[in-house]
Amino acid sequence: MHPLTISPVGDSALLIELGNSIDLALNQRVHALARQLQAAQLPGICAIVPAYANLLVHYDPLLLDYEQVEHWALAMIEQPTAQLGAAVTRCIEIPVHYGGEAGPDLAHVAAHCGLSEAEVIARHSNAIYQVYMMGFTPGFAYLGGLDPTLATPRLATPRVRVPAGAVGIAGNQTGIYPVASPGGWQLIGQTPLHLFDPQADPPTLLAPGDEVRFVAQ
Amino acid sequence: MDAFALRAANRLVGNGDGAAALELGGGPVAFELAQTGLLAVAGSGVRVTLDGRAVPNWMAFLARRGQVVEIAQGAGGCWAYIAIAGGIEVPLVLGSRATYLPGAFGGLAGRCLQVGDALPVGPTTIDLLQWAGASIPAEARPPYAQHPTLPVIFGPQANHFTPEARATFCAAVYQVSHTANRIGYRLTGQALAHARSADILSEGVALGAVQVPADGQPLVMLADRPTTGGYAKIATLASVALPLLVQCEPGQGQVRFQPIALAAAQRQYRQQLAALWPQFVED
C-alpha cells in the first residue's frame, strides 16, 4: 500500500500522492479528496488538479506558505470522508461515425491489431470506459478500459491539425479531441458532440467518475 | 507571461491586481483614446510614445481623448503590459477576462486584437491627475537580463534523473530556443539523462515546471501550458524567476539554473511584491 505523501512543487503548488498506478478505487479516493478540499474553500487555494493517483494543489504564496497548505491538507485528509456529491455514476453515450473520412487511421489500426475494421469498431464500441481525470486541453477526458487488443502506437509524425470531436487511439489509451489541435493519435472516428462549451454550466460534457460508451452510427 | 510587470502596470493606475490589461508580445501597437484615461506600460525593452513623444515606461501617464499611444517591443525583452485605470471590461468567461488562445475563448472573442477593435474600459474612482507621474523605480523591478540566473526548486521528479543530470542542470548554460511561446519555453543545451523512463502517469503541471522529454532538452511550462502532462519534471522555477525567463529573447537569451530553498523562494517573492507600490512625485 503506497503511503500518502505530501510534497512541495515549486513555491506555489503542493502534490498529494495517494498511489502510483491506474486503479479505479484509488482514483475514486483521489476525486473524493479533491471534492473535500474544494468544498473547504480555503482562501489562497487557486486550483486543485486531480489526476490518476495524486492531486496538485495550486496556492498563492502571498497568502499561504507551504507549511500552512500542508497542515491544512493533512487536517482535511484526517477528517472522516463524507459523501460529497458523485454518489451516482453517470453513463454518457458518445455517438461515433467510425471509419471513412471520419476515421482515416481505422485501416491501419485494424492491420496493426490483426483484426477486420468491423471487429475494431465492435471492440471499441462494446466497452464501458471510465473517466479517470480531466486535463491536457479543455474538455479532454483520460479514459481507462481500452481493449488491449486494440492498442496501437501513436503516429510517428503527428498531424498538424486534428479536428474537434476526433476519436482516437494512442498506445493503450483512447480518447476524444475536444478542440482542434495538433496530435499523434490514430483517428478511428468522429463524434458530433461538443465536449467543451465555455458558456455551458458545467462547461465540460464529461467529468471524472463518469462511464462512457461509444455508439456506432 | 510576466506577472510582475502586469501587476506593476495595474498598481500604477490604481487597479486591483485582478484587473484585465493588455499583453503585447511583439508589436508595435497603436491605439487612440476614446475618452481620457490614465495608462501605464510595464515590461522589458518596451518603448512608449504619446502623440509621438516618448513616455517613460513603469510610469502612469494621462492620455486625453483623441491622443494616440504607440508601443513597440524593442531589444532586451519580449512582453509588455498596458494597463488603464478602470481595467479592460471584456465579458467574464469561466470567471476570467483573460484570453485563452489555444481554445479560442475569453478576452475579446478569444483572439488576438485586430486593427479596428474597440476595448471597453471600466469605471475608476482614483484622481487621474494626482496619479499621473507615479512610477515604479528600477530597484523595485526584477533584474531583467538576457543571461539571467534562474532560482529553481528541485522536484517533483528530480529522482527520475541521474545524479550527473541533476549536476548538469545546475551548471550548464541553456539557450532559449526560437520555438519559445506562451505554452512553454524550450531550452537547448546539454541533455539531461533520465534514470528511468521519461514518461510518468499524467498529473498536474505547475507554472514554471521544467519538463524533460526523452530527448533530454528542458521545456519550461508557462501560461498556456496543458494543465496535465506525462513527462518527468526535474525542477520548478521559483515565482521570482518567471519574469526573468520570459523576457529572454528566443534565440538569444541564455539561462542557468540555481537551486534555492522553498522558504527563501517564497520570502523573495513576498519581498518583491511588498516593494511594488507606485512612488508619487513630490508636488
Short mmCIF file of C-alpha atoms in Angstrom, two decimals, chain A residues 55-217:
data_model
loop_
_atom_site.label_atom_id
_atom_site.label_comp_id
_atom_site.label_asym_id
_atom_site.label_seq_id
_atom_site.Cartn_x
_atom_site.Cartn_y
_atom_site.Cartn_z
CA LEU A 55 -3.70 15.83 -6.63
CA LEU A 56 -1.80 19.01 -7.43
CA VAL A 57 -2.92 21.92 -5.23
CA HIS A 58 -2.05 25.37 -6.61
CA TYR A 59 -1.86 28.12 -3.97
CA ASP A 60 -0.92 31.80 -3.79
CA PRO A 61 2.36 32.15 -1.84
CA LEU A 62 1.41 35.74 -0.99
CA LEU A 63 -1.43 34.42 1.16
CA LEU A 64 -0.18 30.98 2.26
CA ASP A 65 3.18 29.40 2.83
CA TYR A 66 3.91 25.75 2.12
CA GLU A 67 3.65 24.61 5.73
CA GLN A 68 0.19 26.17 6.10
CA VAL A 69 -1.12 24.37 2.99
CA GLU A 70 0.45 21.06 4.04
CA HIS A 71 -1.02 21.37 7.53
CA TRP A 72 -4.45 22.18 6.07
CA ALA A 73 -4.32 19.26 3.62
CA LEU A 74 -3.36 16.80 6.38
CA ALA A 75 -6.19 18.05 8.57
CA MET A 76 -8.68 17.56 5.72
CA ILE A 77 -7.35 14.07 4.96
CA GLU A 78 -7.74 13.04 8.60
CA GLN A 79 -11.38 14.07 8.66
CA PRO A 80 -13.91 11.30 8.01
CA THR A 81 -14.67 11.39 4.27
CA ALA A 82 -18.23 12.48 3.78
CA GLN A 83 -20.00 11.58 0.55
CA LEU A 84 -19.71 14.91 -1.25
CA GLY A 85 -21.66 14.64 -4.49
CA ALA A 86 -20.84 11.90 -7.06
CA ALA A 87 -22.79 9.11 -5.37
CA VAL A 88 -24.44 8.40 -8.73
CA THR A 89 -22.33 7.25 -11.68
CA ARG A 90 -23.43 8.79 -14.96
CA CYS A 91 -23.17 6.80 -18.16
CA ILE A 92 -22.55 9.06 -21.15
CA GLU A 93 -23.11 7.74 -24.67
CA ILE A 94 -20.90 9.18 -27.40
CA PRO A 95 -22.25 8.71 -30.96
CA VAL A 96 -19.37 8.00 -33.34
CA HIS A 97 -19.11 7.82 -37.10
CA TYR A 98 -16.36 5.23 -37.49
CA GLY A 99 -14.02 4.95 -40.46
CA GLY A 100 -14.09 6.57 -43.88
CA GLU A 101 -13.16 10.24 -43.83
CA ALA A 102 -14.07 10.41 -40.14
CA GLY A 103 -11.57 7.71 -39.25
CA PRO A 104 -8.58 7.89 -41.62
CA ASP A 105 -6.44 5.58 -39.46
CA LEU A 106 -9.03 2.82 -38.91
CA ALA A 107 -7.50 0.61 -41.60
CA HIS A 108 -4.03 1.00 -40.10
CA VAL A 109 -5.26 0.14 -36.60
CA ALA A 110 -7.06 -2.95 -37.96
CA ALA A 111 -3.96 -4.10 -39.82
CA HIS A 112 -1.71 -3.46 -36.82
CA CYS A 113 -4.03 -5.42 -34.50
CA GLY A 114 -4.67 -8.25 -36.96
CA LEU A 115 -8.41 -7.57 -36.97
CA SER A 116 -11.02 -6.52 -39.51
CA GLU A 117 -12.21 -2.91 -39.38
CA ALA A 118 -15.64 -4.17 -38.28
CA GLU A 119 -14.01 -6.05 -35.40
CA VAL A 120 -12.09 -2.93 -34.29
CA ILE A 121 -15.35 -0.96 -34.27
CA ALA A 122 -17.15 -3.71 -32.35
CA ARG A 123 -14.45 -3.99 -29.68
CA HIS A 124 -14.09 -0.18 -29.32
CA SER A 125 -17.84 0.43 -29.02
CA ASN A 126 -18.73 -2.62 -26.89
CA ALA A 127 -16.69 -1.49 -23.91
CA ILE A 128 -17.50 0.70 -20.94
CA TYR A 129 -14.76 3.23 -20.24
CA GLN A 130 -14.03 5.10 -17.03
CA VAL A 131 -13.16 8.80 -16.91
CA TYR A 132 -10.09 8.86 -14.67
CA MET A 133 -9.28 12.55 -14.94
CA MET A 134 -9.72 15.71 -16.99
CA GLY A 135 -6.79 17.69 -18.31
CA PHE A 136 -4.47 18.31 -21.25
CA THR A 137 -6.92 20.60 -23.16
CA PRO A 138 -10.37 21.92 -22.09
CA GLY A 139 -12.90 19.07 -22.05
CA PHE A 140 -10.36 16.27 -22.60
CA ALA A 141 -11.12 13.13 -20.61
CA TYR A 142 -8.49 10.49 -19.86
CA LEU A 143 -10.38 7.21 -20.44
CA GLY A 144 -9.45 3.84 -18.98
CA GLY A 145 -10.62 0.47 -20.22
CA LEU A 146 -9.46 0.19 -23.83
CA ASP A 147 -9.42 -3.44 -25.00
CA PRO A 148 -5.69 -4.31 -25.01
CA THR A 149 -6.08 -6.00 -28.41
CA LEU A 150 -6.74 -2.53 -29.90
CA ALA A 151 -3.55 -0.89 -28.59
CA THR A 152 -1.70 0.85 -31.43
CA PRO A 153 1.33 3.17 -31.19
CA ARG A 154 0.94 6.87 -31.92
CA LEU A 155 1.69 8.26 -35.38
CA ALA A 156 5.42 8.60 -35.97
CA THR A 157 4.74 12.09 -37.29
CA PRO A 158 1.83 13.86 -35.59
CA ARG A 159 -0.81 15.58 -37.69
CA VAL A 160 -0.60 19.36 -37.74
CA ARG A 161 -4.34 19.54 -37.13
CA VAL A 162 -6.78 17.05 -35.67
CA PRO A 163 -10.41 18.25 -35.82
CA ALA A 164 -12.53 18.73 -32.71
CA GLY A 165 -14.56 15.59 -32.00
CA ALA A 166 -11.95 13.19 -33.39
CA VAL A 167 -11.92 9.80 -31.62
CA GLY A 168 -8.51 8.18 -31.43
CA ILE A 169 -6.22 5.54 -30.01
CA ALA A 170 -2.67 6.12 -28.74
CA GLY A 171 -0.86 3.19 -27.21
CA ASN A 172 -3.29 1.60 -24.77
CA GLN A 173 -5.36 4.80 -24.36
CA THR A 174 -8.43 6.01 -26.19
CA GLY A 175 -9.92 9.47 -26.14
CA ILE A 176 -11.69 12.31 -27.91
CA TYR A 177 -10.09 15.60 -29.02
CA PRO A 178 -12.40 18.30 -27.60
CA VAL A 179 -10.84 21.14 -29.60
CA ALA A 180 -8.83 21.15 -32.81
CA SER A 181 -5.14 20.75 -32.07
CA PRO A 182 -2.02 19.04 -33.40
CA GLY A 183 -2.00 15.39 -32.47
CA GLY A 184 -0.39 12.00 -32.91
CA TRP A 185 -3.32 9.72 -32.10
CA GLN A 186 -4.64 7.11 -34.56
CA LEU A 187 -8.00 8.54 -35.64
CA ILE A 188 -10.72 5.91 -35.98
CA GLY A 189 -13.87 8.04 -35.92
CA GLN A 190 -15.59 11.33 -35.28
CA THR A 191 -18.32 12.45 -32.87
CA PRO A 192 -20.62 15.43 -33.49
CA LEU A 193 -20.93 16.04 -29.73
CA HIS A 194 -19.34 19.13 -28.19
CA LEU A 195 -17.16 18.07 -25.31
CA PHE A 196 -16.44 21.60 -24.20
CA ASP A 197 -18.51 24.80 -24.19
CA PRO A 198 -17.19 27.67 -22.09
CA GLN A 199 -20.67 29.19 -21.85
CA ALA A 200 -22.30 26.00 -20.54
CA ASP A 201 -22.64 25.01 -16.89
CA PRO A 202 -20.77 22.74 -16.40
CA PRO A 203 -18.52 23.60 -19.34
CA THR A 204 -17.41 20.01 -19.95
CA LEU A 205 -19.60 17.13 -21.14
CA LEU A 206 -17.58 14.55 -19.21
CA ALA A 207 -16.38 14.50 -15.61
CA PRO A 208 -14.20 12.18 -13.52
CA GLY A 209 -16.18 9.18 -12.33
CA ASP A 210 -18.36 9.04 -15.46
CA GLU A 211 -18.70 5.90 -17.51
CA VAL A 212 -18.50 6.37 -21.28
CA ARG A 213 -19.75 4.19 -24.16
CA PHE A 214 -19.12 4.81 -27.83
CA VAL A 215 -22.14 4.08 -30.02
CA ALA A 216 -21.52 3.38 -33.71
CA GLN A 217 -23.73 5.42 -36.03
#
